[in-house]
Amino acid sequence: MSEFLENGKIWFNGKLVDWKDATIHVMAHVIHYGSSVFEGFRCYEHVTGPALFRLDDHIDRLFNSAKIYRMSIPYTKEEISQACKDVVKANGLRSAYMRPVVYRGYGSLGVDPKDCPIEVAVAALSWGKYLGEEAINVGVDVCVSTWNRMAPNTFPSIAKAGANYMNSQLVKLEAKVNGYLEGICLDTFGHVSEGSGENIFVVSKGKLYTPSIGASILPGITRDCVFQIASDFGIEVVETQIPREMLYVADEVFFTGSAAEVTPIRSVDRIPVGQGRRGPITEKIQQRLFNIMNGEIEDPYHWLTFVE
Ligand code: PMP
């Protein structure tokens, strides 16, 4: 699934360096306390060249995640955006999965990170479909996790922080061990929250429902794309509390995410969703998003930033 470009370059604290040289010390703060924030997004092979998808929104979210954790990034948004473009170019990529990461480095071991430098890296990977090629057309089998998403005012879910993905790992590993591809978390009040690395939408009687920002979710940028596309199609989107059982009786359910894109869910806890395959609204939204990404239709929302 993931492909490290081991002969390639990584932007590391302001410079492009060889992949093998982009390393940190074992005593770096981030290793011990998970002190990092990061982004994940795609660069698409567009008819007119490699195009970074919603670059500005991802860089904004990176800076917001850092702000929540009182991390002052020693580069501007423009510099990090440029780094993303440079990494694609330096590696001669036509498409990629982009991974900027900001972390607290080597300085001291106390929880108080004030003596640890803030370091930044931007890497690119060659990554196919996150939940599998077939998943996009056929759908995935998922479970409701026994793990909840973080409670409010514990780990802020609006920050895309490395430490949050300890929770995600619990969800993903449990799902896989039990024969599912992914797990859906409930929040600590028992309402549907999100997948380990995806937001979730439920289709019922022609309307879209998705957990609101208060349900311990990461406010996904693909989720926002679905809001836009649905509105253009005249499909209503309701941000609300979603009871678990709505997943079982929905007409369609799908995940969204930069990695997962729009992935249909065909069963939850072995209960088929709708007809047990991708539904028509999921397909319609998927199609429009993919067409914008690869340039088959023009980009009405200015979501693409070309590398050249
Ligand atoms: N929730 C979580 C926990 C995630 O890791 C992701 C992936 N970044 C998402 C939702 C979807 O966010 P986006 O569409 O911005 O990739």
PDB file of C-alpha atoms and ligand atoms in Angstrom:
ATOM      1  CA  MET A   1       0.000   0.000   0.000  1.00  0.00           C
ATOM      2  CA  SER A   2       2.556   2.579   1.022  1.00  0.00           C
ATOM      3  CA  GLU A   3       5.656   3.127  -0.988  1.00  0.00           C
ATOM      4  CA  PHE A   4       8.659   4.890   0.469  1.00  0.00           C
ATOM      5  CA  LEU A   5      10.707   6.703  -2.155  1.00  0.00           C
ATOM      6  CA  GLU A   6      14.020   5.609  -0.673  1.00  0.00           C
ATOM      7  CA  ASN A   7      16.102   7.042  -3.477  1.00  0.00           C
ATOM      8  CA  GLY A   8      14.280  10.324  -3.315  1.00  0.00           C
ATOM      9  CA  LYS A   9      14.434  13.581  -1.398  1.00  0.00           C
ATOM     10  CA  ILE A  10      12.686  14.901   1.686  1.00  0.00           C
ATOM     11  CA  TRP A  11      12.372  18.567   2.624  1.00  0.00           C
ATOM     12  CA  PHE A  12      13.896  18.621   6.087  1.00  0.00           C
ATOM     13  CA  ASN A  13      14.157  21.823   8.136  1.00  0.00           C
ATOM     14  CA  GLY A  14      14.437  24.050   5.104  1.00  0.00           C
ATOM     15  CA  LYS A  15      16.514  21.903   2.742  1.00  0.00           C
ATOM     16  CA  LEU A  16      15.992  19.007   0.380  1.00  0.00           C
ATOM     17  CA  VAL A  17      18.005  16.075   1.725  1.00  0.00           C
ATOM     18  CA  ASP A  18      18.387  12.436   0.753  1.00  0.00           C
ATOM     19  CA  TRP A  19      15.691  10.163   2.123  1.00  0.00           C
ATOM     20  CA  LYS A  20      18.183   8.315   4.363  1.00  0.00           C
ATOM     21  CA  ASP A  21      19.416  11.565   5.928  1.00  0.00           C
ATOM     22  CA  ALA A  22      16.012  12.805   7.119  1.00  0.00           C
ATOM     23  CA  THR A  23      16.439  11.317  10.602  1.00  0.00           C
ATOM     24  CA  ILE A  24      15.904  12.404  14.191  1.00  0.00           C
ATOM     25  CA  HIS A  25      17.485  11.497  17.517  1.00  0.00           C
ATOM     26  CA  VAL A  26      15.968   8.797  19.701  1.00  0.00           C
ATOM     27  CA  MET A  27      15.818  11.310  22.550  1.00  0.00           C
ATOM     28  CA  ALA A  28      13.697  13.767  20.557  1.00  0.00           C
ATOM     29  CA  HIS A  29      10.621  14.907  22.528  1.00  0.00           C
ATOM     30  CA  VAL A  30       8.260  13.556  19.874  1.00  0.00           C
ATOM     31  CA  ILE A  31       9.493   9.984  20.345  1.00  0.00           C
ATOM     32  CA  HIS A  32       8.587   9.980  24.021  1.00  0.00           C
ATOM     33  CA  TYR A  33       5.462  12.132  24.116  1.00  0.00           C
ATOM     34  CA  GLY A  34       3.958  12.042  20.644  1.00  0.00           C
ATOM     35  CA  SER A  35       4.515  15.769  20.222  1.00  0.00           C
ATOM     36  CA  SER A  36       3.792  16.200  16.533  1.00  0.00           C
ATOM     37  CA  VAL A  37       1.162  17.597  14.221  1.00  0.00           C
ATOM     38  CA  PHE A  38       0.934  16.671  10.589  1.00  0.00           C
ATOM     39  CA  GLU A  39      -1.026  16.713   7.363  1.00  0.00           C
ATOM     40  CA  GLY A  40      -1.816  14.150   4.720  1.00  0.00           C
ATOM     41  CA  PHE A  41      -3.055  15.000   1.264  1.00  0.00           C
ATOM     42  CA  ARG A  42      -2.682  13.984  -2.312  1.00  0.00           C
ATOM     43  CA  CYS A  43      -1.044  15.273  -5.402  1.00  0.00           C
ATOM     44  CA  TYR A  44      -3.053  14.097  -8.395  1.00  0.00           C
ATOM     45  CA  GLU A  45      -1.907  13.281 -11.866  1.00  0.00           C
ATOM     46  CA  HIS A  46      -3.954  15.904 -13.644  1.00  0.00           C
ATOM     47  CA  VAL A  47      -4.120  16.294 -17.409  1.00  0.00           C
ATOM     48  CA  THR A  48      -2.054  19.476 -17.111  1.00  0.00           C
ATOM     49  CA  GLY A  49       0.537  18.140 -14.624  1.00  0.00           C
ATOM     50  CA  PRO A  50       0.810  17.217 -10.938  1.00  0.00           C
ATOM     51  CA  ALA A  51      -1.754  19.076  -8.843  1.00  0.00           C
ATOM     52  CA  LEU A  52      -1.793  19.377  -5.053  1.00  0.00           C
ATOM     53  CA  PHE A  53      -5.311  18.952  -3.744  1.00  0.00           C
ATOM     54  CA  ARG A  54      -6.553  21.707  -1.419  1.00  0.00           C
ATOM     55  CA  LEU A  55      -3.009  22.656  -0.509  1.00  0.00           C
ATOM     56  CA  ASP A  56      -3.919  25.912   1.247  1.00  0.00           C
ATOM     57  CA  ASP A  57      -6.578  24.231   3.371  1.00  0.00           C
ATOM     58  CA  HIS A  58      -4.164  21.533   4.474  1.00  0.00           C
ATOM     59  CA  ILE A  59      -1.459  24.042   5.322  1.00  0.00           C
ATOM     60  CA  ASP A  60      -4.001  26.135   7.252  1.00  0.00           C
ATOM     61  CA  ARG A  61      -5.058  23.068   9.214  1.00  0.00           C
ATOM     62  CA  LEU A  62      -1.403  22.242   9.949  1.00  0.00           C
ATOM     63  CA  PHE A  63      -0.889  25.701  11.406  1.00  0.00           C
ATOM     64  CA  ASN A  64      -4.102  25.442  13.416  1.00  0.00           C
ATOM     65  CA  SER A  65      -3.054  22.067  14.818  1.00  0.00           C
ATOM     66  CA  ALA A  66       0.286  23.602  15.811  1.00  0.00           C
ATOM     67  CA  LYS A  67      -1.468  26.606  17.355  1.00  0.00           C
ATOM     68  CA  ILE A  68      -3.608  24.393  19.579  1.00  0.00           C
ATOM     69  CA  TYR A  69      -0.432  22.734  20.868  1.00  0.00           C
ATOM     70  CA  ARG A  70       1.397  26.063  21.268  1.00  0.00           C
ATOM     71  CA  MET A  71       3.946  25.088  18.658  1.00  0.00           C
ATOM     72  CA  SER A  72       5.354  27.978  16.723  1.00  0.00           C
ATOM     73  CA  ILE A  73       6.306  26.759  13.255  1.00  0.00           C
ATOM     74  CA  PRO A  74       9.599  28.367  12.203  1.00  0.00           C
ATOM     75  CA  TYR A  75       8.501  28.694   8.558  1.00  0.00           C
ATOM     76  CA  THR A  76       5.707  30.589   6.877  1.00  0.00           C
ATOM     77  CA  LYS A  77       2.708  28.952   5.238  1.00  0.00           C
ATOM     78  CA  GLU A  78       4.149  30.014   1.888  1.00  0.00           C
ATOM     79  CA  GLU A  79       7.463  28.320   2.659  1.00  0.00           C
ATOM     80  CA  ILE A  80       5.798  25.051   3.590  1.00  0.00           C
ATOM     81  CA  SER A  81       3.513  25.197   0.550  1.00  0.00           C
ATOM     82  CA  GLN A  82       6.574  25.743  -1.600  1.00  0.00           C
ATOM     83  CA  ALA A  83       8.293  22.825   0.145  1.00  0.00           C
ATOM     84  CA  CYS A  84       5.381  20.593  -0.880  1.00  0.00           C
ATOM     85  CA  LYS A  85       5.786  21.642  -4.504  1.00  0.00           C
ATOM     86  CA  ASP A  86       9.578  21.235  -4.326  1.00  0.00           C
ATOM     87  CA  VAL A  87       9.293  17.707  -2.975  1.00  0.00           C
ATOM     88  CA  VAL A  88       7.016  16.643  -5.811  1.00  0.00           C
ATOM     89  CA  LYS A  89       9.362  18.212  -8.349  1.00  0.00           C
ATOM     90  CA  ALA A  90      12.600  16.927  -6.775  1.00  0.00           C
ATOM     91  CA  ASN A  91      11.253  13.395  -6.822  1.00  0.00           C
ATOM     92  CA  GLY A  92       9.960  13.665 -10.380  1.00  0.00           C
ATOM     93  CA  LEU A  93       6.482  12.601  -9.242  1.00  0.00           C
ATOM     94  CA  ARG A  94       3.299  12.803 -11.269  1.00  0.00           C
ATOM     95  CA  SER A  95       1.136  11.845  -8.315  1.00  0.00           C
ATOM     96  CA  ALA A  96       1.900  11.422  -4.624  1.00  0.00           C
ATOM     97  CA  TYR A  97       0.667  11.297  -1.087  1.00  0.00           C
ATOM     98  CA  MET A  98       2.103  14.286   0.770  1.00  0.00           C
ATOM     99  CA  ARG A  99       3.111  14.196   4.407  1.00  0.00           C
ATOM    100  CA  PRO A 100       4.211  17.430   6.110  1.00  0.00           C
ATOM    101  CA  VAL A 101       5.033  16.903   9.786  1.00  0.00           C
ATOM    102  CA  VAL A 102       5.942  19.344  12.538  1.00  0.00           C
ATOM    103  CA  TYR A 103       7.417  17.966  15.750  1.00  0.00           C
ATOM    104  CA  ARG A 104       9.308  18.821  18.881  1.00  0.00           C
ATOM    105  CA  GLY A 105      12.876  17.633  18.488  1.00  0.00           C
ATOM    106  CA  TYR A 106      15.947  16.986  20.617  1.00  0.00           C
ATOM    107  CA  GLY A 107      16.465  19.305  23.568  1.00  0.00           C
ATOM    108  CA  SER A 108      15.362  17.966  26.934  1.00  0.00           C
ATOM    109  CA  LEU A 109      13.350  15.070  28.272  1.00  0.00           C
ATOM    110  CA  GLY A 110      10.860  16.818  30.534  1.00  0.00           C
ATOM    111  CA  VAL A 111       7.227  16.997  29.498  1.00  0.00           C
ATOM    112  CA  ASP A 112       7.668  20.768  29.256  1.00  0.00           C
ATOM    113  CA  PRO A 113       8.867  21.095  25.677  1.00  0.00           C
ATOM    114  CA  LYS A 114      10.256  24.625  25.819  1.00  0.00           C
ATOM    115  CA  ASP A 115      13.874  23.572  25.231  1.00  0.00           C
ATOM    116  CA  CYS A 116      13.038  21.364  22.265  1.00  0.00           C
ATOM    117  CA  PRO A 117      13.266  22.840  18.778  1.00  0.00           C
ATOM    118  CA  ILE A 118      10.277  22.737  16.459  1.00  0.00           C
ATOM    119  CA  GLU A 119      11.306  20.838  13.357  1.00  0.00           C
ATOM    120  CA  VAL A 120       9.511  20.416  10.062  1.00  0.00           C
ATOM    121  CA  ALA A 121       9.708  17.833   7.314  1.00  0.00           C
ATOM    122  CA  VAL A 122       7.740  17.304   4.118  1.00  0.00           C
ATOM    123  CA  ALA A 123       7.868  13.887   2.480  1.00  0.00           C
ATOM    124  CA  ALA A 124       6.077  12.429  -0.498  1.00  0.00           C
ATOM    125  CA  LEU A 125       5.068   8.801  -0.904  1.00  0.00           C
ATOM    126  CA  SER A 126       3.734   6.891  -3.785  1.00  0.00           C
ATOM    127  CA  TRP A 127       0.402   5.646  -2.494  1.00  0.00           C
ATOM    128  CA  GLY A 128      -2.472   3.864  -4.209  1.00  0.00           C
ATOM    129  CA  LYS A 129      -6.000   3.577  -2.893  1.00  0.00           C
ATOM    130  CA  TYR A 130      -5.845   3.614   0.907  1.00  0.00           C
ATOM    131  CA  LEU A 131      -8.496   0.987   1.543  1.00  0.00           C
ATOM    132  CA  GLY A 132      -7.704  -0.995  -1.609  1.00  0.00           C
ATOM    133  CA  GLU A 133      -8.407  -0.502  -5.329  1.00  0.00           C
ATOM    134  CA  GLU A 134     -11.615  -2.520  -5.226  1.00  0.00           C
ATOM    135  CA  ALA A 135     -12.925  -0.703  -2.186  1.00  0.00           C
ATOM    136  CA  ILE A 136     -13.712   2.412  -4.199  1.00  0.00           C
ATOM    137  CA  ASN A 137     -16.121   0.547  -6.490  1.00  0.00           C
ATOM    138  CA  VAL A 138     -17.379  -2.240  -4.301  1.00  0.00           C
ATOM    139  CA  GLY A 139     -17.234  -0.934  -0.746  1.00  0.00           C
ATOM    140  CA  VAL A 140     -15.623  -2.090   2.467  1.00  0.00           C
ATOM    141  CA  ASP A 141     -16.725  -4.205   5.410  1.00  0.00           C
ATOM    142  CA  VAL A 142     -16.330  -2.367   8.692  1.00  0.00           C
ATOM    143  CA  CYS A 143     -17.244  -2.709  12.354  1.00  0.00           C
ATOM    144  CA  VAL A 144     -18.155  -0.365  15.142  1.00  0.00           C
ATOM    145  CA  SER A 145     -15.060  -0.240  17.325  1.00  0.00           C
ATOM    146  CA  THR A 146     -15.087  -1.132  20.986  1.00  0.00           C
ATOM    147  CA  TRP A 147     -12.806   1.898  21.357  1.00  0.00           C
ATOM    148  CA  ASN A 148     -14.327   5.358  21.620  1.00  0.00           C
ATOM    149  CA  ARG A 149     -12.889   8.459  20.056  1.00  0.00           C
ATOM    150  CA  MET A 150     -11.205  10.863  22.478  1.00  0.00           C
ATOM    151  CA  ALA A 151     -13.505  12.541  24.993  1.00  0.00           C
ATOM    152  CA  PRO A 152     -13.964  16.297  24.581  1.00  0.00           C
ATOM    153  CA  ASN A 153     -11.296  18.320  26.335  1.00  0.00           C
ATOM    154  CA  THR A 154      -8.822  15.456  26.471  1.00  0.00           C
ATOM    155  CA  PHE A 155      -7.059  15.185  23.113  1.00  0.00           C
ATOM    156  CA  PRO A 156      -8.393  17.957  20.877  1.00  0.00           C
ATOM    157  CA  SER A 157      -9.750  16.222  17.791  1.00  0.00           C
ATOM    158  CA  ILE A 158      -9.604  19.382  15.671  1.00  0.00           C
ATOM    159  CA  ALA A 159      -5.813  19.145  15.873  1.00  0.00           C
ATOM    160  CA  LYS A 160      -4.331  16.545  13.581  1.00  0.00           C
ATOM    161  CA  ALA A 161      -1.794  15.473  16.178  1.00  0.00           C
ATOM    162  CA  GLY A 162       0.405  12.404  16.040  1.00  0.00           C
ATOM    163  CA  ALA A 163      -0.733  11.342  19.500  1.00  0.00           C
ATOM    164  CA  ASN A 164      -4.366  11.071  18.347  1.00  0.00           C
ATOM    165  CA  TYR A 165      -3.292   8.229  16.119  1.00  0.00           C
ATOM    166  CA  MET A 166      -2.563   6.017  19.109  1.00  0.00           C
ATOM    167  CA  ASN A 167      -6.354   5.932  19.437  1.00  0.00           C
ATOM    168  CA  SER A 168      -6.642   5.321  15.692  1.00  0.00           C
ATOM    169  CA  GLN A 169      -4.201   2.426  15.920  1.00  0.00           C
ATOM    170  CA  LEU A 170      -6.280   0.740  18.606  1.00  0.00           C
ATOM    171  CA  VAL A 171      -9.290   1.025  16.309  1.00  0.00           C
ATOM    172  CA  LYS A 172      -7.532  -0.147  13.166  1.00  0.00           C
ATOM    173  CA  LEU A 173      -5.708  -3.077  14.769  1.00  0.00           C
ATOM    174  CA  GLU A 174      -8.830  -4.354  16.495  1.00  0.00           C
ATOM    175  CA  ALA A 175     -10.846  -4.089  13.274  1.00  0.00           C
ATOM    176  CA  LYS A 176      -8.219  -5.969  11.252  1.00  0.00           C
ATOM    177  CA  VAL A 177      -7.785  -8.727  13.823  1.00  0.00           C
ATOM    178  CA  ASN A 178     -11.523  -9.308  13.688  1.00  0.00           C
ATOM    179  CA  GLY A 179     -11.582  -9.504   9.882  1.00  0.00           C
ATOM    180  CA  TYR A 180     -12.798  -5.985   9.056  1.00  0.00           C
ATOM    181  CA  LEU A 181     -11.009  -3.412   6.983  1.00  0.00           C
ATOM    182  CA  GLU A 182     -11.712  -0.479   9.256  1.00  0.00           C
ATOM    183  CA  GLY A 183     -13.459   0.500  12.462  1.00  0.00           C
ATOM    184  CA  ILE A 184     -15.986   3.239  13.114  1.00  0.00           C
ATOM    185  CA  CYS A 185     -15.646   4.971  16.462  1.00  0.00           C
ATOM    186  CA  LEU A 186     -18.399   6.305  18.593  1.00  0.00           C
ATOM    187  CA  ASP A 187     -17.736   9.384  20.670  1.00  0.00           C
ATOM    188  CA  THR A 188     -17.822   9.124  24.468  1.00  0.00           C
ATOM    189  CA  PHE A 189     -21.561   9.897  24.416  1.00  0.00           C
ATOM    190  CA  GLY A 190     -22.187   6.884  22.183  1.00  0.00           C
ATOM    191  CA  HIS A 191     -22.843   8.769  18.961  1.00  0.00           C
ATOM    192  CA  VAL A 192     -21.118   7.984  15.677  1.00  0.00           C
ATOM    193  CA  SER A 193     -17.856   9.910  15.357  1.00  0.00           C
ATOM    194  CA  GLU A 194     -15.480   8.799  12.575  1.00  0.00           C
ATOM    195  CA  GLY A 195     -13.208   6.046  11.290  1.00  0.00           C
ATOM    196  CA  SER A 196      -9.585   5.667  12.386  1.00  0.00           C
ATOM    197  CA  GLY A 197      -8.548   7.964   9.547  1.00  0.00           C
ATOM    198  CA  GLU A 198     -11.772   8.958   7.805  1.00  0.00           C
ATOM    199  CA  ASN A 199     -14.931  10.970   8.315  1.00  0.00           C
ATOM    200  CA  ILE A 200     -18.240   9.242   7.776  1.00  0.00           C
ATOM    201  CA  PHE A 201     -21.468  10.060   5.941  1.00  0.00           C
ATOM    202  CA  VAL A 202     -24.819   8.294   6.099  1.00  0.00           C
ATOM    203  CA  VAL A 203     -27.376   8.531   3.284  1.00  0.00           C
ATOM    204  CA  SER A 204     -30.998   8.181   4.281  1.00  0.00           C
ATOM    205  CA  LYS A 205     -33.998   8.987   2.094  1.00  0.00           C
ATOM    206  CA  GLY A 206     -31.932  11.131  -0.231  1.00  0.00           C
ATOM    207  CA  LYS A 207     -30.293  13.254   2.485  1.00  0.00           C
ATOM    208  CA  LEU A 208     -26.736  13.120   3.779  1.00  0.00           C
ATOM    209  CA  TYR A 209     -26.034  12.982   7.498  1.00  0.00           C
ATOM    210  CA  THR A 210     -22.622  13.402   9.106  1.00  0.00           C
ATOM    211  CA  PRO A 211     -21.452  13.861  12.690  1.00  0.00           C
ATOM    212  CA  SER A 212     -20.967  17.471  13.654  1.00  0.00           C
ATOM    213  CA  ILE A 213     -17.654  18.979  14.655  1.00  0.00           C
ATOM    214  CA  GLY A 214     -18.519  18.454  18.321  1.00  0.00           C
ATOM    215  CA  ALA A 215     -18.518  14.668  17.927  1.00  0.00           C
ATOM    216  CA  SER A 216     -14.740  14.325  18.453  1.00  0.00           C
ATOM    217  CA  ILE A 217     -14.026  14.353  14.725  1.00  0.00           C
ATOM    218  CA  LEU A 218     -11.206  15.778  12.702  1.00  0.00           C
ATOM    219  CA  PRO A 219     -12.887  18.368  10.468  1.00  0.00           C
ATOM    220  CA  GLY A 220     -11.903  16.663   7.248  1.00  0.00           C
ATOM    221  CA  ILE A 221     -11.132  18.535   4.090  1.00  0.00           C
ATOM    222  CA  THR A 222     -12.667  15.780   1.965  1.00  0.00           C
ATOM    223  CA  ARG A 223     -15.754  16.085   4.191  1.00  0.00           C
ATOM    224  CA  ASP A 224     -15.853  19.732   3.198  1.00  0.00           C
ATOM    225  CA  CYS A 225     -15.572  18.734  -0.487  1.00  0.00           C
ATOM    226  CA  VAL A 226     -18.633  16.532  -0.035  1.00  0.00           C
ATOM    227  CA  PHE A 227     -20.541  19.488   1.458  1.00  0.00           C
ATOM    228  CA  GLN A 228     -19.744  21.526  -1.662  1.00  0.00           C
ATOM    229  CA  ILE A 229     -20.506  18.812  -4.170  1.00  0.00           C
ATOM    230  CA  ALA A 230     -23.732  17.770  -2.428  1.00  0.00           C
ATOM    231  CA  SER A 231     -24.895  21.368  -2.375  1.00  0.00           C
ATOM    232  CA  ASP A 232     -24.271  21.651  -6.128  1.00  0.00           C
ATOM    233  CA  PHE A 233     -26.362  18.535  -6.647  1.00  0.00           C
ATOM    234  CA  GLY A 234     -29.098  19.969  -4.416  1.00  0.00           C
ATOM    235  CA  ILE A 235     -28.562  17.208  -1.851  1.00  0.00           C
ATOM    236  CA  GLU A 236     -29.097  18.366   1.717  1.00  0.00           C
ATOM    237  CA  VAL A 237     -26.311  17.661   4.236  1.00  0.00           C
ATOM    238  CA  VAL A 238     -27.251  17.546   7.904  1.00  0.00           C
ATOM    239  CA  GLU A 239     -24.507  17.805  10.543  1.00  0.00           C
ATOM    240  CA  THR A 240     -25.995  16.129  13.558  1.00  0.00           C
ATOM    241  CA  GLN A 241     -25.699  13.471  16.230  1.00  0.00           C
ATOM    242  CA  ILE A 242     -25.938  10.070  14.601  1.00  0.00           C
ATOM    243  CA  PRO A 243     -27.042   7.067  16.647  1.00  0.00           C
ATOM    244  CA  ARG A 244     -25.105   3.868  15.976  1.00  0.00           C
ATOM    245  CA  GLU A 245     -28.145   2.012  14.670  1.00  0.00           C
ATOM    246  CA  MET A 246     -28.578   4.547  11.870  1.00  0.00           C
ATOM    247  CA  LEU A 247     -25.556   2.850  10.283  1.00  0.00           C
ATOM    248  CA  TYR A 248     -27.505  -0.405  10.068  1.00  0.00           C
ATOM    249  CA  VAL A 249     -30.655   1.009   8.518  1.00  0.00           C
ATOM    250  CA  ALA A 250     -29.070   3.611   6.225  1.00  0.00           C
ATOM    251  CA  ASP A 251     -29.490   3.450   2.457  1.00  0.00           C
ATOM    252  CA  GLU A 252     -25.778   4.150   1.976  1.00  0.00           C
ATOM    253  CA  VAL A 253     -22.761   4.863   4.167  1.00  0.00           C
ATOM    254  CA  PHE A 254     -19.372   6.100   3.027  1.00  0.00           C
ATOM    255  CA  PHE A 255     -16.026   7.243   4.370  1.00  0.00           C
ATOM    256  CA  THR A 256     -14.194  10.368   3.273  1.00  0.00           C
ATOM    257  CA  GLY A 257     -10.543  11.278   3.649  1.00  0.00           C
ATOM    258  CA  SER A 258      -7.528  12.415   1.707  1.00  0.00           C
ATOM    259  CA  ALA A 259      -6.235   8.847   1.752  1.00  0.00           C
ATOM    260  CA  ALA A 260      -9.609   7.065   1.569  1.00  0.00           C
ATOM    261  CA  GLU A 261     -11.086   9.656  -0.859  1.00  0.00           C
ATOM    262  CA  VAL A 262     -14.758   8.588  -1.017  1.00  0.00           C
ATOM    263  CA  THR A 263     -14.974   4.917  -0.056  1.00  0.00           C
ATOM    264  CA  PRO A 264     -18.357   3.175   0.119  1.00  0.00           C
ATOM    265  CA  ILE A 265     -19.131   1.034   3.162  1.00  0.00           C
ATOM    266  CA  ARG A 266     -21.021  -2.091   2.191  1.00  0.00           C
ATOM    267  CA  SER A 267     -21.506  -3.608   5.629  1.00  0.00           C
ATOM    268  CA  VAL A 268     -21.291  -2.584   9.262  1.00  0.00           C
ATOM    269  CA  ASP A 269     -20.893  -5.347  11.851  1.00  0.00           C
ATOM    270  CA  ARG A 270     -21.750  -7.836   9.059  1.00  0.00           C
ATOM    271  CA  ILE A 271     -25.114  -6.130   8.508  1.00  0.00           C
ATOM    272  CA  PRO A 272     -25.378  -5.124   4.834  1.00  0.00           C
ATOM    273  CA  VAL A 273     -25.785  -1.414   4.224  1.00  0.00           C
ATOM    274  CA  GLY A 274     -28.660  -0.864   1.772  1.00  0.00           C
ATOM    275  CA  GLN A 275     -28.137  -3.261  -1.124  1.00  0.00           C
ATOM    276  CA  GLY A 276     -24.718  -4.284   0.244  1.00  0.00           C
ATOM    277  CA  ARG A 277     -22.803  -2.408  -2.426  1.00  0.00           C
ATOM    278  CA  ARG A 278     -21.949   1.142  -3.427  1.00  0.00           C
ATOM    279  CA  GLY A 279     -25.102   3.229  -3.606  1.00  0.00           C
ATOM    280  CA  PRO A 280     -26.060   5.795  -6.275  1.00  0.00           C
ATOM    281  CA  ILE A 281     -25.494   8.945  -4.200  1.00  0.00           C
ATOM    282  CA  THR A 282     -22.059   7.744  -3.083  1.00  0.00           C
ATOM    283  CA  GLU A 283     -21.189   7.018  -6.709  1.00  0.00           C
ATOM    284  CA  LYS A 284     -22.406  10.391  -7.930  1.00  0.00           C
ATOM    285  CA  ILE A 285     -20.338  12.293  -5.341  1.00  0.00           C
ATOM    286  CA  GLN A 286     -17.310  10.063  -5.894  1.00  0.00           C
ATOM    287  CA  GLN A 287     -17.483  10.574  -9.637  1.00  0.00           C
ATOM    288  CA  ARG A 288     -17.603  14.339  -9.450  1.00  0.00           C
ATOM    289  CA  LEU A 289     -14.731  14.487  -6.991  1.00  0.00           C
ATOM    290  CA  PHE A 290     -12.563  12.139  -9.083  1.00  0.00           C
ATOM    291  CA  ASN A 291     -13.365  14.071 -12.244  1.00  0.00           C
ATOM    292  CA  ILE A 292     -12.161  17.303 -10.628  1.00  0.00           C
ATOM    293  CA  MET A 293      -9.057  15.618  -9.252  1.00  0.00           C
ATOM    294  CA  ASN A 294      -7.910  14.215 -12.563  1.00  0.00           C
ATOM    295  CA  GLY A 295      -9.035  17.114 -14.716  1.00  0.00           C
ATOM    296  CA  GLU A 296     -11.889  15.457 -16.594  1.00  0.00           C
ATOM    297  CA  ILE A 297     -14.022  18.404 -15.600  1.00  0.00           C
ATOM    298  CA  GLU A 298     -12.820  21.880 -14.738  1.00  0.00           C
ATOM    299  CA  ASP A 299     -12.079  22.710 -11.126  1.00  0.00           C
ATOM    300  CA  PRO A 300     -14.967  24.997 -10.186  1.00  0.00           C
ATOM    301  CA  TYR A 301     -13.874  25.386  -6.573  1.00  0.00           C
ATOM    302  CA  HIS A 302     -10.164  26.073  -7.164  1.00  0.00           C
ATOM    303  CA  TRP A 303      -9.145  23.002  -5.225  1.00  0.00           C
ATOM    304  CA  LEU A 304      -6.054  22.276  -7.289  1.00  0.00           C
ATOM    305  CA  THR A 305      -2.622  23.903  -7.003  1.00  0.00           C
ATOM    306  CA  PHE A 306      -0.298  23.016  -9.823  1.00  0.00           C
ATOM    307  CA  VAL A 307       3.260  22.152  -8.941  1.00  0.00           C
ATOM    308  CA  GLU A 308       4.819  24.015 -11.869  1.00  0.00           C
TER     309      GLU A 308
HETATM  310  N1  PMP B   1     -10.562  11.802  10.553  1.00  0.00           N
HETATM  311  C1  PMP B   1      -9.333  11.354  10.855  1.00  0.00           C
HETATM  312  C2  PMP B   1      -9.073  10.813  12.215  1.00  0.00           C
HETATM  313  C3  PMP B   1      -8.320  11.388   9.896  1.00  0.00           C
HETATM  314  O1  PMP B   1      -7.098  10.932  10.188  1.00  0.00           O
HETATM  315  C4  PMP B   1      -8.611  11.888   8.610  1.00  0.00           C
HETATM  316  C5  PMP B   1      -7.532  11.921   7.564  1.00  0.00           C
HETATM  317  N2  PMP B   1      -6.782  13.110   7.640  1.00  0.00           N
HETATM  318  C6  PMP B   1      -9.908  12.340   8.341  1.00  0.00           C
HETATM  319  C7  PMP B   1     -10.860  12.282   9.347  1.00  0.00           C
HETATM  320  C8  PMP B   1     -10.276  12.919   7.013  1.00  0.00           C
HETATM  321  O2  PMP B   1      -9.695  14.170   6.850  1.00  0.00           O
HETATM  322  P1  PMP B   1      -9.273  14.730   5.412  1.00  0.00           P
HETATM  323  O3  PMP B   1     -10.455  14.588   4.524  1.00  0.00           O
HETATM  324  O4  PMP B   1      -8.903  16.118   5.656  1.00  0.00           O
HETATM  325  O5  PMP B   1      -8.134  13.890   4.952  1.00  0.00           O
END
